Amino acid sequence: MTTTLSLFPTTYESSRERFRGNLPAVHKMWSKAALHQHTLSFDNSLTIDWIYSEATEKNEKILVFTTGEHGVECYVGSTMMQRFIEDYMPRIDPRTTGILLVHAINPWGMKNHRRGNKDNIDLNRTFMLDPQFDPTFNPAYDKIDAFLNPKGTLTNTIINNIAYLFGLGWNIARIGMRGFRDALLLGQYRNSQGLYYGGVEIPEETRTIMDLYKLALRDYDQVLHLDMHTGYGPRYQMSLVNSSLDKGTSEYFEKRFNYPLVVAATADEFYAIRGDMIDYIYALQQRDFPAKRLYATSFEFGTLGDTLYGLFQSPRVMIHENRAHWHGAVNKKVHAQAKQGFEGLFNPSAQDWKQKAVKDAEQAFDGILKAEGYIS
Ligand SMILES: [Zn+2]
């Protein structure tokens, strides 16, 4: 068994290499398993990789495991997938269960330690059954656009932090805490350099994943989908974030999975957004495959915490990093501080955090895989 800390990859390339190296282990269980790739159209060194196999006897159910929709979050996501492959996958029955493991939905973002893709697109605002990349969507974003996406070089960190706090206070006073949060997170389709930008059409990364979802729902009676994210929720307790399209309550799933923290992605418990990937697979199932059984969820590994401090810090970190990306920083030190804060939000280095994150993932794997009938 790999030790917990050594599971965390340090580069996109080494993570991908390790992922590809799992093929023989998967092959031992599923003799038809194969490695597939989508090479990004603008850079043939960047690939979305997946290992897929049908069940060896009868396609009853499939396990779908996805990582890195938000590129920088794939360092943690890849860790959890590796743990799954080593310790949980061997307990699955390949005769009746297919497997689909996806490494780095957003490889450019992983390689470059950004959340969005090369075009600054947050892929989790692009998964729409009925694609509407409407530039007028979320008009309230305009009210906070100048605050979120300041133009000009990132200068002194302390002054920027103070300016941020005043700006935040002013904006919350104007449109309320709830109004601010909704406008921020809902997604927007007009400022291509702004936070939570969803683009103008379905990106190639998104299209690749959509095709895999269709295959899974078409060929299997039951689909279990686990997706990995970081940044949201309490620092030392991973949250399972369910789609608002799943009718089960959070309390129901906490009992069912014997897992202490489940929330639903509604405006009350989490936040409402357009183009969410988990909502997409539910909408697809409900529209085109109503007879199929589906459970899909996101593992959200919290980092800055869910106290007021944490809630206020995440936008700050994202604003500074995005500004430094587009407009540069006054010197290397300020640029490094912006990147460092960003890593702390999506790819923490603290050892105690890493240990607890893996432990939480194990507890969730155990609870979900048992309850859904994938392991006994
Ligand atoms: Zn994420």
Coordinates of C-alpha atoms and ligand atoms in Angstrom, one line a residue:
M1 CA 0.0 0.0 0.0
T2 CA 1.3 3.4 -0.9
T3 CA 1.7 5.7 2.1
T4 CA -0.8 8.5 2.3
L5 CA 1.6 11.4 1.7
S6 CA 3.3 9.8 -1.2
L7 CA 0.0 9.5 -3.0
F8 CA -0.1 13.2 -3.7
P9 CA 1.4 14.0 -7.1
T10 CA 3.5 17.1 -7.7
T11 CA 3.1 17.5 -11.5
Y12 CA 0.5 16.8 -14.2
E13 CA 2.9 14.6 -16.0
S14 CA 3.8 12.4 -13.1
S15 CA 0.2 12.1 -12.1
R16 CA -0.8 11.0 -15.6
E17 CA 2.1 8.6 -15.8
R18 CA 1.0 6.9 -12.6
F19 CA -2.6 6.8 -13.8
R20 CA -1.6 5.1 -17.1
G21 CA 0.5 2.7 -15.0
N22 CA -2.7 1.4 -13.4
L23 CA -3.8 -0.3 -16.6
P24 CA -2.2 -3.7 -15.9
A25 CA -3.9 -3.8 -12.5
V26 CA -7.3 -3.0 -14.0
H27 CA -6.5 -5.4 -16.8
K28 CA -6.0 -8.2 -14.3
M29 CA -9.6 -7.8 -13.3
W30 CA -11.2 -6.7 -16.5
S31 CA -9.4 -8.4 -19.4
K32 CA -11.0 -6.0 -21.9
A33 CA -9.8 -2.8 -20.1
A34 CA -8.1 -0.2 -22.3
L35 CA -6.5 3.2 -22.0
H36 CA -8.1 6.0 -24.0
Q37 CA -7.2 9.6 -24.6
H38 CA -8.6 12.8 -25.9
T39 CA -5.7 15.0 -27.0
L40 CA -6.5 18.7 -26.6
S41 CA -6.7 20.4 -30.0
F42 CA -4.2 23.2 -29.2
D43 CA -1.5 21.2 -27.5
N44 CA -0.8 17.5 -28.1
S45 CA 1.1 17.2 -24.8
L46 CA -2.1 17.6 -22.9
T47 CA -4.6 14.7 -22.7
I48 CA -7.7 13.7 -20.9
D49 CA -7.0 10.0 -20.1
W50 CA -9.5 7.3 -19.2
I51 CA -9.4 3.6 -18.5
Y52 CA -12.6 1.9 -19.5
S53 CA -13.9 -1.7 -19.5
E54 CA -17.2 -3.3 -19.8
A55 CA -18.2 -6.0 -17.2
T56 CA -16.7 -9.3 -18.1
E57 CA -20.0 -11.2 -18.2
K58 CA -23.0 -8.9 -18.0
N59 CA -23.2 -5.1 -17.9
E60 CA -25.4 -4.5 -14.8
K61 CA -23.7 -1.6 -13.2
I62 CA -20.7 0.8 -13.8
L63 CA -18.5 2.8 -11.5
V64 CA -17.5 6.2 -13.0
F65 CA -14.7 8.1 -11.3
T66 CA -13.8 11.6 -12.5
T67 CA -11.1 14.0 -11.4
G68 CA -9.8 17.5 -12.3
E69 CA -12.8 19.2 -13.8
H70 CA -11.1 22.2 -12.0
G71 CA -7.6 21.6 -13.2
V72 CA -5.7 22.6 -10.0
E73 CA -7.9 20.4 -7.9
C74 CA -6.7 17.3 -9.7
Y75 CA -3.6 16.9 -7.4
V76 CA -6.0 16.0 -4.7
G77 CA -8.4 14.2 -7.0
S78 CA -5.7 12.0 -8.5
T79 CA -4.6 11.1 -5.0
M80 CA -8.1 9.9 -4.1
M81 CA -8.5 8.0 -7.4
Q82 CA -5.2 6.2 -6.8
R83 CA -6.3 5.2 -3.3
F84 CA -9.6 3.9 -4.8
I85 CA -7.8 1.9 -7.4
E86 CA -5.4 0.3 -4.9
D87 CA -7.8 -0.4 -2.1
Y88 CA -11.4 -0.5 -3.3
M89 CA -11.4 -1.4 -6.9
P90 CA -10.0 -5.0 -6.1
R91 CA -13.2 -5.6 -4.1
I92 CA -15.6 -4.9 -7.1
D93 CA -17.0 -7.8 -9.0
P94 CA -15.9 -7.4 -12.6
R95 CA -18.3 -10.0 -13.9
T96 CA -21.3 -7.6 -13.5
T97 CA -19.6 -4.2 -13.0
G98 CA -18.0 -2.0 -15.7
I99 CA -15.3 0.6 -14.8
L100 CA -14.6 4.1 -16.1
L101 CA -11.7 6.0 -14.5
V102 CA -11.0 9.6 -15.8
H103 CA -7.8 11.4 -15.1
A104 CA -7.8 15.2 -15.5
I105 CA -10.9 16.5 -17.2
N106 CA -9.1 19.8 -17.4
P107 CA -5.4 18.9 -18.1
W108 CA -4.3 22.4 -19.0
G109 CA -5.7 23.7 -15.7
M110 CA -3.9 20.9 -13.8
K111 CA -0.6 21.5 -15.6
N112 CA -0.8 25.3 -15.1
H113 CA -2.3 25.2 -11.6
R114 CA -5.4 27.1 -12.7
R115 CA -9.1 26.3 -12.0
G116 CA -10.3 27.0 -15.5
N117 CA -9.1 25.8 -18.9
K118 CA -6.8 27.6 -21.3
D119 CA -9.7 30.0 -22.2
N120 CA -10.4 30.8 -18.5
I121 CA -13.6 28.7 -18.7
D122 CA -14.9 27.1 -15.5
L123 CA -15.9 23.7 -17.0
N124 CA -18.5 23.3 -14.2
R125 CA -20.5 26.1 -15.8
T126 CA -20.6 24.4 -19.2
F127 CA -22.5 21.1 -18.6
M128 CA -26.0 22.0 -20.0
L129 CA -28.4 19.5 -21.5
D130 CA -29.9 22.4 -23.5
P131 CA -26.8 24.5 -24.0
Q132 CA -27.4 28.2 -23.4
F133 CA -24.3 30.2 -23.2
D134 CA -26.3 33.4 -22.8
P135 CA -24.2 36.5 -22.3
T136 CA -27.1 38.2 -20.5
F137 CA -27.4 35.4 -17.9
N138 CA -26.9 36.5 -14.2
P139 CA -27.2 40.3 -14.7
A140 CA -26.3 40.8 -11.0
Y141 CA -22.7 39.8 -11.9
D142 CA -22.3 43.2 -13.6
K143 CA -22.7 44.9 -10.2
I144 CA -19.7 43.1 -8.7
D145 CA -17.7 42.6 -11.9
A146 CA -15.3 45.6 -11.3
F147 CA -14.7 44.4 -7.7
L148 CA -14.1 40.7 -8.7
N149 CA -12.0 41.4 -11.8
P150 CA -9.9 44.6 -11.2
K151 CA -7.8 45.6 -14.1
G152 CA -4.1 46.6 -13.7
T153 CA -1.1 45.0 -12.2
L154 CA -1.3 43.3 -8.9
T155 CA 0.6 45.5 -6.5
N156 CA 1.3 45.4 -2.8
T157 CA -0.3 42.4 -1.2
I158 CA -1.3 44.1 2.1
I159 CA -2.9 47.1 0.3
N160 CA -4.8 44.7 -2.0
N161 CA -6.1 42.7 1.0
I162 CA -7.3 45.9 2.7
A163 CA -8.9 47.1 -0.5
Y164 CA -10.5 43.7 -0.9
L165 CA -12.1 43.9 2.6
F166 CA -13.5 47.3 2.0
G167 CA -14.8 46.3 -1.5
L168 CA -16.4 43.2 0.0
G169 CA -18.1 45.2 2.8
W170 CA -19.3 47.8 0.3
N171 CA -20.7 45.2 -2.1
I172 CA -22.5 43.2 0.6
A173 CA -24.0 46.4 2.0
R174 CA -25.3 47.1 -1.5
I175 CA -26.7 43.8 -2.6
G176 CA -26.7 41.7 0.6
M177 CA -24.7 38.6 1.5
R178 CA -27.0 36.3 -0.4
G179 CA -27.1 38.5 -3.4
F180 CA -23.4 38.7 -3.5
R181 CA -22.9 35.0 -3.2
D182 CA -25.5 34.1 -5.9
A183 CA -24.1 36.7 -8.3
L184 CA -20.6 35.4 -7.7
L185 CA -21.2 31.7 -8.0
L186 CA -24.1 31.3 -10.5
G187 CA -21.8 31.6 -13.5
Q188 CA -21.5 34.3 -16.2
Y189 CA -21.1 34.1 -20.0
R190 CA -19.7 37.5 -21.0
N191 CA -16.5 38.5 -19.2
S192 CA -13.9 36.1 -20.6
Q193 CA -11.3 37.1 -18.1
G194 CA -13.6 37.1 -15.2
L195 CA -14.2 34.6 -12.4
Y196 CA -16.7 31.8 -13.0
Y197 CA -16.8 32.4 -16.8
G198 CA -18.7 29.7 -18.7
G199 CA -17.6 30.5 -22.3
V200 CA -19.6 30.8 -25.5
E201 CA -20.0 27.1 -26.5
I202 CA -19.4 23.6 -25.2
P203 CA -15.6 23.2 -24.7
E204 CA -13.9 20.1 -26.0
E205 CA -13.2 18.9 -22.5
T206 CA -16.9 19.0 -21.6
R207 CA -17.9 17.3 -24.9
T208 CA -15.5 14.5 -24.1
I209 CA -17.0 13.8 -20.7
M210 CA -20.6 14.2 -22.0
D211 CA -20.0 11.4 -24.4
L212 CA -18.7 9.1 -21.6
Y213 CA -21.8 9.8 -19.5
K214 CA -24.0 8.9 -22.4
L215 CA -22.2 5.6 -22.9
A216 CA -22.5 4.8 -19.2
L217 CA -26.2 5.5 -19.0
R218 CA -26.9 3.7 -22.3
D219 CA -25.0 0.5 -21.5
Y220 CA -25.7 -0.1 -17.8
D221 CA -28.7 -0.4 -15.6
Q222 CA -27.0 1.3 -12.7
V223 CA -24.5 4.1 -12.7
L224 CA -22.5 5.3 -9.6
H225 CA -20.5 8.4 -10.3
L226 CA -17.9 9.9 -7.9
D227 CA -16.3 13.3 -8.8
M228 CA -13.4 14.9 -6.9
H229 CA -13.1 18.6 -5.9
T230 CA -11.4 20.8 -3.4
G231 CA -12.0 24.3 -1.9
Y232 CA -15.5 24.2 -0.4
G233 CA -16.6 23.3 3.1
P234 CA -15.0 22.7 6.5
R235 CA -11.2 22.3 6.4
Y236 CA -11.1 18.9 8.2
Q237 CA -14.3 17.2 7.0
M238 CA -14.9 16.4 3.4
S239 CA -18.4 17.2 2.2
L240 CA -20.4 15.0 -0.1
V241 CA -22.2 17.4 -2.3
N242 CA -25.3 15.9 -4.0
S243 CA -27.2 17.3 -6.9
S244 CA -30.4 19.2 -6.2
L245 CA -31.9 16.8 -8.8
D246 CA -31.5 13.9 -6.5
K247 CA -34.6 13.6 -4.4
G248 CA -33.0 12.0 -1.3
T249 CA -32.4 14.4 1.6
S250 CA -29.0 15.0 3.1
E251 CA -30.0 13.3 6.3
Y252 CA -31.1 10.2 4.4
F253 CA -27.7 9.9 2.6
E254 CA -25.7 10.5 5.9
K255 CA -27.5 7.5 7.4
R256 CA -27.3 5.4 4.2
F257 CA -23.6 6.0 3.7
N258 CA -22.7 6.2 7.4
Y259 CA -20.9 9.5 6.5
P260 CA -21.2 12.6 8.7
L261 CA -21.5 15.4 6.1
V262 CA -23.8 15.4 3.1
V263 CA -25.2 18.5 1.6
A264 CA -27.4 19.2 -1.5
A265 CA -26.3 21.7 -4.2
T266 CA -29.3 23.9 -3.6
A267 CA -29.1 27.6 -2.9
D268 CA -29.9 26.9 0.8
E269 CA -27.4 24.2 1.5
F270 CA -24.6 24.8 -1.1
Y271 CA -25.1 27.2 -4.0
A272 CA -27.1 27.3 -7.2
I273 CA -25.1 27.3 -10.4
R274 CA -25.7 26.8 -14.2
G275 CA -23.8 24.1 -16.1
D276 CA -22.9 21.9 -13.2
M277 CA -21.5 18.5 -14.2
I278 CA -23.4 16.4 -11.6
D279 CA -26.6 18.2 -12.4
Y280 CA -26.0 17.3 -16.1
I281 CA -25.7 13.6 -15.6
Y282 CA -28.9 13.7 -13.5
A283 CA -30.8 15.7 -16.1
L284 CA -29.5 13.4 -18.9
Q285 CA -30.7 10.3 -16.9
Q286 CA -34.1 11.8 -16.2
R287 CA -34.7 12.9 -19.8
D288 CA -33.2 10.1 -21.8
F289 CA -32.7 7.1 -19.5
P290 CA -35.5 7.3 -16.9
A291 CA -35.4 3.6 -16.2
K292 CA -31.8 3.7 -15.2
R293 CA -30.6 4.0 -11.6
L294 CA -28.1 6.8 -10.9
Y295 CA -26.3 8.1 -7.9
A296 CA -23.7 10.8 -8.6
T297 CA -21.9 13.0 -6.0
S298 CA -18.9 15.3 -5.5
F299 CA -16.3 14.8 -2.9
E300 CA -15.5 18.4 -1.8
F301 CA -12.4 18.6 0.3
G302 CA -12.6 21.9 2.3
T303 CA -9.5 23.9 2.7
L304 CA -9.9 27.4 4.2
G305 CA -12.9 26.3 6.2
D306 CA -16.5 27.3 6.4
T307 CA -16.1 30.0 9.1
L308 CA -16.8 33.6 8.1
Y309 CA -13.0 33.9 7.7
G310 CA -12.9 31.1 5.2
L311 CA -16.0 32.3 3.3
F312 CA -14.4 35.7 2.9
Q313 CA -11.0 34.4 2.0
S314 CA -11.8 32.2 -1.0
P315 CA -13.0 35.1 -3.3
R316 CA -10.0 37.2 -2.2
V317 CA -7.6 34.4 -3.2
M318 CA -9.3 33.8 -6.5
I319 CA -9.5 37.6 -7.3
H320 CA -5.7 38.1 -6.7
E321 CA -4.7 35.0 -8.6
N322 CA -6.9 35.8 -11.6
R323 CA -5.7 39.4 -11.6
A324 CA -2.0 38.3 -11.5
H325 CA -2.8 35.9 -14.4
W326 CA -4.2 38.5 -16.7
H327 CA -2.4 41.7 -15.7
G328 CA 0.8 40.4 -14.0
A329 CA 2.2 41.4 -10.6
V330 CA 4.5 44.2 -9.7
N331 CA 7.3 41.8 -8.8
K332 CA 8.0 38.1 -8.4
K333 CA 7.2 38.1 -4.7
V334 CA 3.7 39.5 -5.1
H335 CA 3.1 37.0 -7.9
A336 CA 4.3 34.1 -5.7
Q337 CA 2.1 35.2 -2.8
A338 CA -1.0 35.3 -5.1
K339 CA -0.1 31.8 -6.4
Q340 CA 0.6 30.5 -2.9
G341 CA -2.8 31.6 -1.6
F342 CA -4.4 29.9 -4.5
E343 CA -2.6 26.7 -3.9
G344 CA -3.7 26.9 -0.2
L345 CA -7.3 27.0 -1.4
F346 CA -7.2 24.2 -3.9
N347 CA -4.1 22.1 -3.4
P348 CA -3.0 22.4 0.3
S349 CA 0.4 21.2 1.4
A350 CA -0.2 20.6 5.1
Q351 CA 0.4 17.0 6.0
D352 CA -2.3 16.8 8.6
W353 CA -4.8 18.1 6.0
K354 CA -3.7 15.4 3.5
Q355 CA -3.9 12.6 6.1
K356 CA -7.4 13.6 7.1
A357 CA -8.6 14.1 3.5
V358 CA -7.6 10.6 2.5
K359 CA -9.2 9.2 5.6
D360 CA -12.5 10.9 4.8
A361 CA -12.3 9.7 1.2
E362 CA -11.9 6.1 2.5
Q363 CA -14.8 6.4 4.8
A364 CA -17.0 7.7 2.0
F365 CA -15.8 5.0 -0.5
D366 CA -16.6 2.4 2.0
G367 CA -20.1 3.8 2.8
I368 CA -21.1 4.6 -0.7
L369 CA -19.8 1.5 -2.4
K370 CA -21.5 -0.8 0.1
A371 CA -24.8 1.0 0.1
E372 CA -24.9 1.1 -3.7
G373 CA -24.0 -2.6 -3.9
Y374 CA -20.5 -2.3 -5.5
I375 CA -18.6 -4.0 -2.6
S376 CA -19.7 -6.1 0.3
Ligands
ZN1 ZN -14.0 22.1 -8.0

